[in-house]
Structure formats: C-alpha cells, structure tokens
CSV table of C-alpha atoms in Angstrom, one decimal:
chain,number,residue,atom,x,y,z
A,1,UNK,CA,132.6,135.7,93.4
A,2,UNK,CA,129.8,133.5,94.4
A,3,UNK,CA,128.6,131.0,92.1
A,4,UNK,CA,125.0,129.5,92.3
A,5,UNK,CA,125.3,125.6,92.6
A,6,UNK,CA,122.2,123.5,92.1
A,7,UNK,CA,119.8,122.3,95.1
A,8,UNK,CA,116.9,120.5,95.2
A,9,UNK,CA,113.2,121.2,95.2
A,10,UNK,CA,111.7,123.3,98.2
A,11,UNK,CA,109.5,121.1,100.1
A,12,UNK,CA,106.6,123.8,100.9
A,13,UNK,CA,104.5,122.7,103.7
A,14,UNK,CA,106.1,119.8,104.3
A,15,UNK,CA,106.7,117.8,107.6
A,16,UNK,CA,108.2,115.1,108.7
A,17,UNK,CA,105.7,111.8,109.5
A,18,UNK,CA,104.8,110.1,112.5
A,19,UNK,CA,106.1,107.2,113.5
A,20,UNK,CA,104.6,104.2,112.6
A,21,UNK,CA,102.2,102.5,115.8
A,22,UNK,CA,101.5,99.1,116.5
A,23,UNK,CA,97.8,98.9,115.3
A,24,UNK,CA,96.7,95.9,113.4
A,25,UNK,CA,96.1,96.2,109.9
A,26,UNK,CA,93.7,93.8,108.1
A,27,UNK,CA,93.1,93.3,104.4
A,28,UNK,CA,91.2,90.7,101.8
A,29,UNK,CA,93.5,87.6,102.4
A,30,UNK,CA,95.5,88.1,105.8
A,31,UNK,CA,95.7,90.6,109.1
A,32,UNK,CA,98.7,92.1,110.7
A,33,UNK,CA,99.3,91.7,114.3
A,34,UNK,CA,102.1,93.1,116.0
A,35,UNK,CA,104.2,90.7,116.5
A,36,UNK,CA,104.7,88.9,120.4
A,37,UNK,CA,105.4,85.4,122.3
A,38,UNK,CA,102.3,84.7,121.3
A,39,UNK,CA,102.7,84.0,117.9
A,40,UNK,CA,105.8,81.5,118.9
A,41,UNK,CA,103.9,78.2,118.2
A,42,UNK,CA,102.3,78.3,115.0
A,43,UNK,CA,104.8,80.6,113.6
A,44,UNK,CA,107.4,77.6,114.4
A,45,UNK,CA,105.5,75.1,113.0
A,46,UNK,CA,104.7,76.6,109.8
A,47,UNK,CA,108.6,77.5,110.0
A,48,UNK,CA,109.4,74.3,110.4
A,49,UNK,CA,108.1,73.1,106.9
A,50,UNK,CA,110.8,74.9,104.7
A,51,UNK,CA,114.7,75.9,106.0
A,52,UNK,CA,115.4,77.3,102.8
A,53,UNK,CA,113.5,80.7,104.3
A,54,UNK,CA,116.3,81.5,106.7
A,55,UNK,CA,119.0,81.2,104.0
A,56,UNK,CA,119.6,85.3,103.7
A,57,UNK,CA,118.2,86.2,107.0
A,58,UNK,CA,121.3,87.0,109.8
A,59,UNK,CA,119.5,85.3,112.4
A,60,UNK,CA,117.3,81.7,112.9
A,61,UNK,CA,117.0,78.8,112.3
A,62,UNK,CA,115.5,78.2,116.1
A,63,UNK,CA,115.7,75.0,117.2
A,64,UNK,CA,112.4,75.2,119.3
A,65,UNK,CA,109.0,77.1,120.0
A,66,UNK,CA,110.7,78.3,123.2
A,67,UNK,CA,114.0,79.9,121.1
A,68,UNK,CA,111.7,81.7,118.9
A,69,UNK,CA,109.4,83.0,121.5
A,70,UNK,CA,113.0,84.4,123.3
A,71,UNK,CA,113.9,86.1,120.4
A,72,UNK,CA,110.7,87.8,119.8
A,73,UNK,CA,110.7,89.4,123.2
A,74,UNK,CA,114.5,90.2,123.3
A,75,UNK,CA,115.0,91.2,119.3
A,76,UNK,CA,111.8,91.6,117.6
A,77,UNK,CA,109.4,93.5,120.1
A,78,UNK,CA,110.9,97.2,119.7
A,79,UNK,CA,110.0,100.3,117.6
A,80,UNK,CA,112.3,99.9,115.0
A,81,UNK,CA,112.2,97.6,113.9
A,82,UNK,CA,108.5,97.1,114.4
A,83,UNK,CA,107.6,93.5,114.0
A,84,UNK,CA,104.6,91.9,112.5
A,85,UNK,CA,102.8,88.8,112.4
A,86,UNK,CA,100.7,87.5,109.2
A,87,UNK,CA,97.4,85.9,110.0
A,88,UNK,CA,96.1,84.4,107.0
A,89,UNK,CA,92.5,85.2,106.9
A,90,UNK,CA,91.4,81.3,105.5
A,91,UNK,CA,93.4,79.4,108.1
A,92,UNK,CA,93.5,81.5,111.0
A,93,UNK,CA,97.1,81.0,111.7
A,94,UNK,CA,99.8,83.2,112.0
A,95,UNK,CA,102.5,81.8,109.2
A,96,UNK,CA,105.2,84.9,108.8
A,97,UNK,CA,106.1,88.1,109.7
A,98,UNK,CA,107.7,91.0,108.1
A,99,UNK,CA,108.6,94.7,109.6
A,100,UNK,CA,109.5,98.5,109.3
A,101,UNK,CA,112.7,99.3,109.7
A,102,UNK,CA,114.9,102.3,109.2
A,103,UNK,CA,112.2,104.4,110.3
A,104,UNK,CA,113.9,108.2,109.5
A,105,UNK,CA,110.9,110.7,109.9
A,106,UNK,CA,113.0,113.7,109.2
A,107,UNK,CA,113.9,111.9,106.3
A,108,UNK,CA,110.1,110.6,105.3
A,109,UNK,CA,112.3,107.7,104.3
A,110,UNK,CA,111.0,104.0,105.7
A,111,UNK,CA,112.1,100.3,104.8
A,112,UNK,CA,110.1,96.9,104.9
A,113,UNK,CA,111.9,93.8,105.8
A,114,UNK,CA,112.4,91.0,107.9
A,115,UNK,CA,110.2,89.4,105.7
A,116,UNK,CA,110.2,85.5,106.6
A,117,UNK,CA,107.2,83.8,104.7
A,118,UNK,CA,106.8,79.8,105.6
A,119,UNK,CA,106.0,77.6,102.8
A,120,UNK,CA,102.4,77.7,103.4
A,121,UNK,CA,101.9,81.7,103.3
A,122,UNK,CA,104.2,81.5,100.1
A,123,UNK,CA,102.6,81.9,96.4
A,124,UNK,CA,99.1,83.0,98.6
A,125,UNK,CA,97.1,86.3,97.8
A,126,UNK,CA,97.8,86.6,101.6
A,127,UNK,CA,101.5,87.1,101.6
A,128,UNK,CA,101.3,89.8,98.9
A,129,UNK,CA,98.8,91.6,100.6
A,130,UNK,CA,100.7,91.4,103.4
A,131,UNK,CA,102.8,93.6,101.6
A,132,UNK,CA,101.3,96.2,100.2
A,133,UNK,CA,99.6,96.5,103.5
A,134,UNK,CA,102.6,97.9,105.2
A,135,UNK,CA,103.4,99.9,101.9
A,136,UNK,CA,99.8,101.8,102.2
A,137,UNK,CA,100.5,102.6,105.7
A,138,UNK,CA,104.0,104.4,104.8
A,139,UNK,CA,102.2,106.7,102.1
A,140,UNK,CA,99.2,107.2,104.5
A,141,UNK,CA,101.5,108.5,107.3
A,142,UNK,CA,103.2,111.2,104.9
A,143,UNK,CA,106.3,109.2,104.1
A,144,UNK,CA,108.0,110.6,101.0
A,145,UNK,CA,110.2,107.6,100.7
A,146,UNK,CA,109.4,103.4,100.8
A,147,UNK,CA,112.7,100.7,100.8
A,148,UNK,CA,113.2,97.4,100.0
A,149,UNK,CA,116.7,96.0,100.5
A,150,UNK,CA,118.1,92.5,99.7
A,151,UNK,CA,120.9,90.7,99.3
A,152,UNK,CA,122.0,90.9,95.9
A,153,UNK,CA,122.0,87.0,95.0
A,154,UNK,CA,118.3,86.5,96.2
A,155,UNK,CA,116.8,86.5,93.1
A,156,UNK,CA,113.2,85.9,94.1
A,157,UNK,CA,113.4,88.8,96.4
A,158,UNK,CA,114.7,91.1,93.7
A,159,UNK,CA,111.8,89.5,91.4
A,160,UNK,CA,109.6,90.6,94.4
A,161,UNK,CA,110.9,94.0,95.0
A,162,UNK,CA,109.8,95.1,91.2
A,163,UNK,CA,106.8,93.1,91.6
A,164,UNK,CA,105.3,95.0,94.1
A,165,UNK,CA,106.5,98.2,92.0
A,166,UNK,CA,109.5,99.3,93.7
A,167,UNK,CA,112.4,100.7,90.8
A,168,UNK,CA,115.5,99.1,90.6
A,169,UNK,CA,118.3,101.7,92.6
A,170,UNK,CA,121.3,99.7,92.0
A,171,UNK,CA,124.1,97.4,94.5
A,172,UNK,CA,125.7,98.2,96.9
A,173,UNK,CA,129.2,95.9,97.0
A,174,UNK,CA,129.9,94.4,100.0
A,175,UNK,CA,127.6,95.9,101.9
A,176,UNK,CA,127.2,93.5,105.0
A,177,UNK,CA,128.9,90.2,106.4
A,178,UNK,CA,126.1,88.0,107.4
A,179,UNK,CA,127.0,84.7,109.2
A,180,UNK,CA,130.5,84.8,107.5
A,181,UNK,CA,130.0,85.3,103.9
A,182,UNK,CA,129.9,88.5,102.1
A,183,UNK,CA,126.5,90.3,100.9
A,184,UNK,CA,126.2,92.5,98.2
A,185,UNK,CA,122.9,94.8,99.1
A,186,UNK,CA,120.7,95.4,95.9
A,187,UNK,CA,118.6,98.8,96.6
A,188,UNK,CA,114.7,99.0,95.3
A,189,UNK,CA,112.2,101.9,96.5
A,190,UNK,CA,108.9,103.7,95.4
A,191,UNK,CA,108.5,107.7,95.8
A,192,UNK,CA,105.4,109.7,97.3
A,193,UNK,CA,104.4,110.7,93.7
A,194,UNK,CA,104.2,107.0,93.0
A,195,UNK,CA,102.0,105.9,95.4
A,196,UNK,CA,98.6,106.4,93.7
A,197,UNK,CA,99.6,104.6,90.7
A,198,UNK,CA,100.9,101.9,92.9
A,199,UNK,CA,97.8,101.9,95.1
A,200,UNK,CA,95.6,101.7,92.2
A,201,UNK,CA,97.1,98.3,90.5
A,202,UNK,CA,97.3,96.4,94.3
A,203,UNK,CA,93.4,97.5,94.4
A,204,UNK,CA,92.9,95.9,91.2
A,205,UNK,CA,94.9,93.0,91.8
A,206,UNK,CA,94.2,92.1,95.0
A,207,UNK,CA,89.8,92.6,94.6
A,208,UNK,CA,88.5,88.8,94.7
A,209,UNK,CA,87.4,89.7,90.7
A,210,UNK,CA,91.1,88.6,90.1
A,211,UNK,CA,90.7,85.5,91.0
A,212,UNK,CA,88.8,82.7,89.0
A,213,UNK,CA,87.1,79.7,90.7
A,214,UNK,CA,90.5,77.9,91.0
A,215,UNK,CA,92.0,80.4,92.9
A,216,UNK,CA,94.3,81.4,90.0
A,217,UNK,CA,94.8,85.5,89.4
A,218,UNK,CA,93.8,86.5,85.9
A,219,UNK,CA,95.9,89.5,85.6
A,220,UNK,CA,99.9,89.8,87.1
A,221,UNK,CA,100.5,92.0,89.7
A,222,UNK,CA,103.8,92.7,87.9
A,223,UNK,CA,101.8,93.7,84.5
A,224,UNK,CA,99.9,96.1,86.5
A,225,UNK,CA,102.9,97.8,88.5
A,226,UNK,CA,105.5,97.6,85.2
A,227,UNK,CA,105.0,100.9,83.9
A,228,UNK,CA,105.4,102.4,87.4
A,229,UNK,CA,109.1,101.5,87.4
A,230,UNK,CA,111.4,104.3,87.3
A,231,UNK,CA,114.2,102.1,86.1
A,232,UNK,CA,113.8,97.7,86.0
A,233,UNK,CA,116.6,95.7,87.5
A,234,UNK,CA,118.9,94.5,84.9
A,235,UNK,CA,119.4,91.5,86.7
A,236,UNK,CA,116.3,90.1,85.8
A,237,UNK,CA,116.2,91.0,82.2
A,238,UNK,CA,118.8,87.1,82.1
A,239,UNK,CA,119.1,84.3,83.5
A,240,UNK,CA,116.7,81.3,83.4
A,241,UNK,CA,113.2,82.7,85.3
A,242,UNK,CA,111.6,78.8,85.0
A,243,UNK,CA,110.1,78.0,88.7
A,244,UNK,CA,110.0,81.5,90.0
A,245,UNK,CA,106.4,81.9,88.9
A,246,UNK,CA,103.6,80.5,91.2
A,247,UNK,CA,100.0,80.4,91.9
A,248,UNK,CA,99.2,84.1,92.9
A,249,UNK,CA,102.2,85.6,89.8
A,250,UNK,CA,103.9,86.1,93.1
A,251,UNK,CA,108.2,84.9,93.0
A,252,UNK,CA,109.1,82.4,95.6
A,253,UNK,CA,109.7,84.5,98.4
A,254,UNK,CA,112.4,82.8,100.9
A,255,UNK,CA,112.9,84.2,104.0
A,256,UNK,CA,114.4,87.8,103.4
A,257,UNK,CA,115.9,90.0,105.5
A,258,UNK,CA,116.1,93.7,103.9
A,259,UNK,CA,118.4,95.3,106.2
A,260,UNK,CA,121.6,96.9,106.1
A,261,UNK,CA,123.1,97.0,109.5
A,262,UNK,CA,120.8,96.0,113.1
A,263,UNK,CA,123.5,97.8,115.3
C-alpha cells in the first residue's frame, strides 16, 4: 500500500543563483568595498573608539593596525565569507565591515554577518544602508532565502534583525562556544516573496525626504518593515528597551558576528 505523504511546492523554472562577486556597491549614505589591507588603518582607528563591538564576535580585539591588516589577508579575503568595508559617504573613511556568509546556491539560501560597526558608523543612515545594500543584492541575484544569525543575548542585534524586516525563526540552544562561554544562536530571515515589500519601506526610509534639517528620520524604519514580519521575536516584546533607540531609529549595533560555525 503506498501512502501519499506531503512535499513541498514544485519550484518551476527555478535555478540555483550565482555566487555573489566582489563589485562595490554604493548607496545614499555609504559604499561597499571589498574588503583588503588596505582598509587596515582607518578601520583600526575608528575600532579603537568603542571595545564593546568585539564582545559577541569570536575573533579581535587586534592590538595594532599591522594585526588587523594580517587577519584580513589570512581570514577575511575569501569567497565565503566575502568581506566588506563601509565607506561612509560624508567622511570618506572606511569605519566597518560586514559579509556574506553561508553562501548555499543550491539552496538560494545566503547569510549576512560579521557585522562590526565602530562607534562612529553606529546610529548613522550609513550603517543601515549598509545593510540593506547587501540584502538587495541577495534578492537581485535569485536568492530565495536571506539570514541573519546572532547570539541569543545580543539584544541590539535581535532589535536589528526585525528592524531591517527579517521574522523572528526561533534559538537554537547552545549552538556555538565562542572564546569559552556558551552561545545560544537566535535565527531571523526574510523570503523571496518578501522582498518587494522589504525593498519598498528601505526606499522610503532611506530617500533624504526622511530626514529633517537635524539629521533626525521622521518615520522608523521598524514601522515601515513591521507588518512584513512573518512572526516578531518574543524577546523583545519585555524587558526595559530605554537606550536602544538612537538617532537614525536604528538599535545600538555592537560588533556582531552572525555565524554559526567558520570551520
């Protein structure tokens, strides 16, 4: 007797996506480079201004300019992950970087992470457009899938995560030891079929009209991208939220790494 289990949705037409390249990608507020040695100095000294962004990353701080630069060439210079730089457009300097990772074409699944903002690209249009850049690239390719990993006590990254429109997937429990401790991996992504709404609210929040004379936004990002959300992180919905806000609506964004596993 054969019994007819369910499956999933035929995919007609479909194919898997190109890898991503290393062109640049410029925006409004900021330009990605991929990321080299040459991006060693001023990334350190804008690094230099907060510690608090390496707290979740498995890696850094360096101790010098020359550390850095090492590590980009031997860690941070591959395909995947594939490394970039953000060059904020009003200072010229490079002040974080951020990546693909996970890169699974035969999936049409993709991650960003590595995301390691310094204080001075933090709470700027820049570092959310930074963002979304890498986001519109994914859905432009043909990827059917977009991540965003974190550990599970970084708050502001969660915060982020649903900012930027990504639903809420749930934790995975001790999913990682990072430099000794335990980490608890909370899961966020957006879908193919989400994409135009998506792409339509970071249009309308990131257009200068957003912004009044002070440099303030006039409407959230997060009240534009809210009624995307397939489900909302229930972590959020308690806890004091006082200090999380900032000048752009964007959370306080320390250094990040959304990764499962580099091995």
């Amino acid at each position: 007797m054969t019994q007819d289990l369910p499956l999933g949705a035929p995919l007609p037409g479909w194919s898997p996506p190109p890898r991503p390249d290393r062109d640049s990608l410029a925006g409004w507020y900021c330009r990605l480079e991929p990321l080299s040695r040459d991006h060693a100095a001023e990334l350190h000294a804008a690094q230099l201004l907060d510690g608090s962004i390496w707290t979740y990353l498995p890696y850094g701080p360096f101790p010098d300019e020359a550390a850095l630069a090492d590590w980009i060439a031997r860690d941070a210079s591959g395909a995947d992950p594939l490394f970039f730089a953000v060059r904020e457009a009003v200072s010229g300097r490079a002040l974080g970087v951020l990546s693909y990772l996970r890169i699974a074409p035969g999936a049409g699944s993709i991650e960003i992470g590595h995301v390691n903002f310094s204080a001075p690209l933090q709470r700027r249009p820049a570092a959310t457009e930074a963002v979304t850049l890498l986001i519109g690239r994914a859905f432009a390719l043909g990827y059917r899938r977009l991540e965003w990993k974190c550990n599970a006590l970084n708050r502001a990254s969660r915060r982020a995560a649903e900012r930027y429109g990504l639903s809420y997937e749930g934790v995975f429990r001790q999913a990682e030891v990072v430099k000794g401790r335990n980490r608890d991996t909370a899961w966020f992504a957006a879908i193919d079929a989400e994409w135009p709404a998506l792409k339509a609210a970071y249009e309308t929040w990131l257009d200068p009209a957003n912004f009044d004379a002070g440099g303030r936004q006039i409407v959230p990002l997060s009240e534009l991208t809210r009624p995307i959300l397939a489900a909302r992180d229930p972590a959020l919905a308690s806890g004091p939220e006082a200090g999380l806000a900032s000048r752009d609506g964007r959370p306080d964004n320390p250094g990040e790494h959304h990764q499962e596993d580099q091995g």
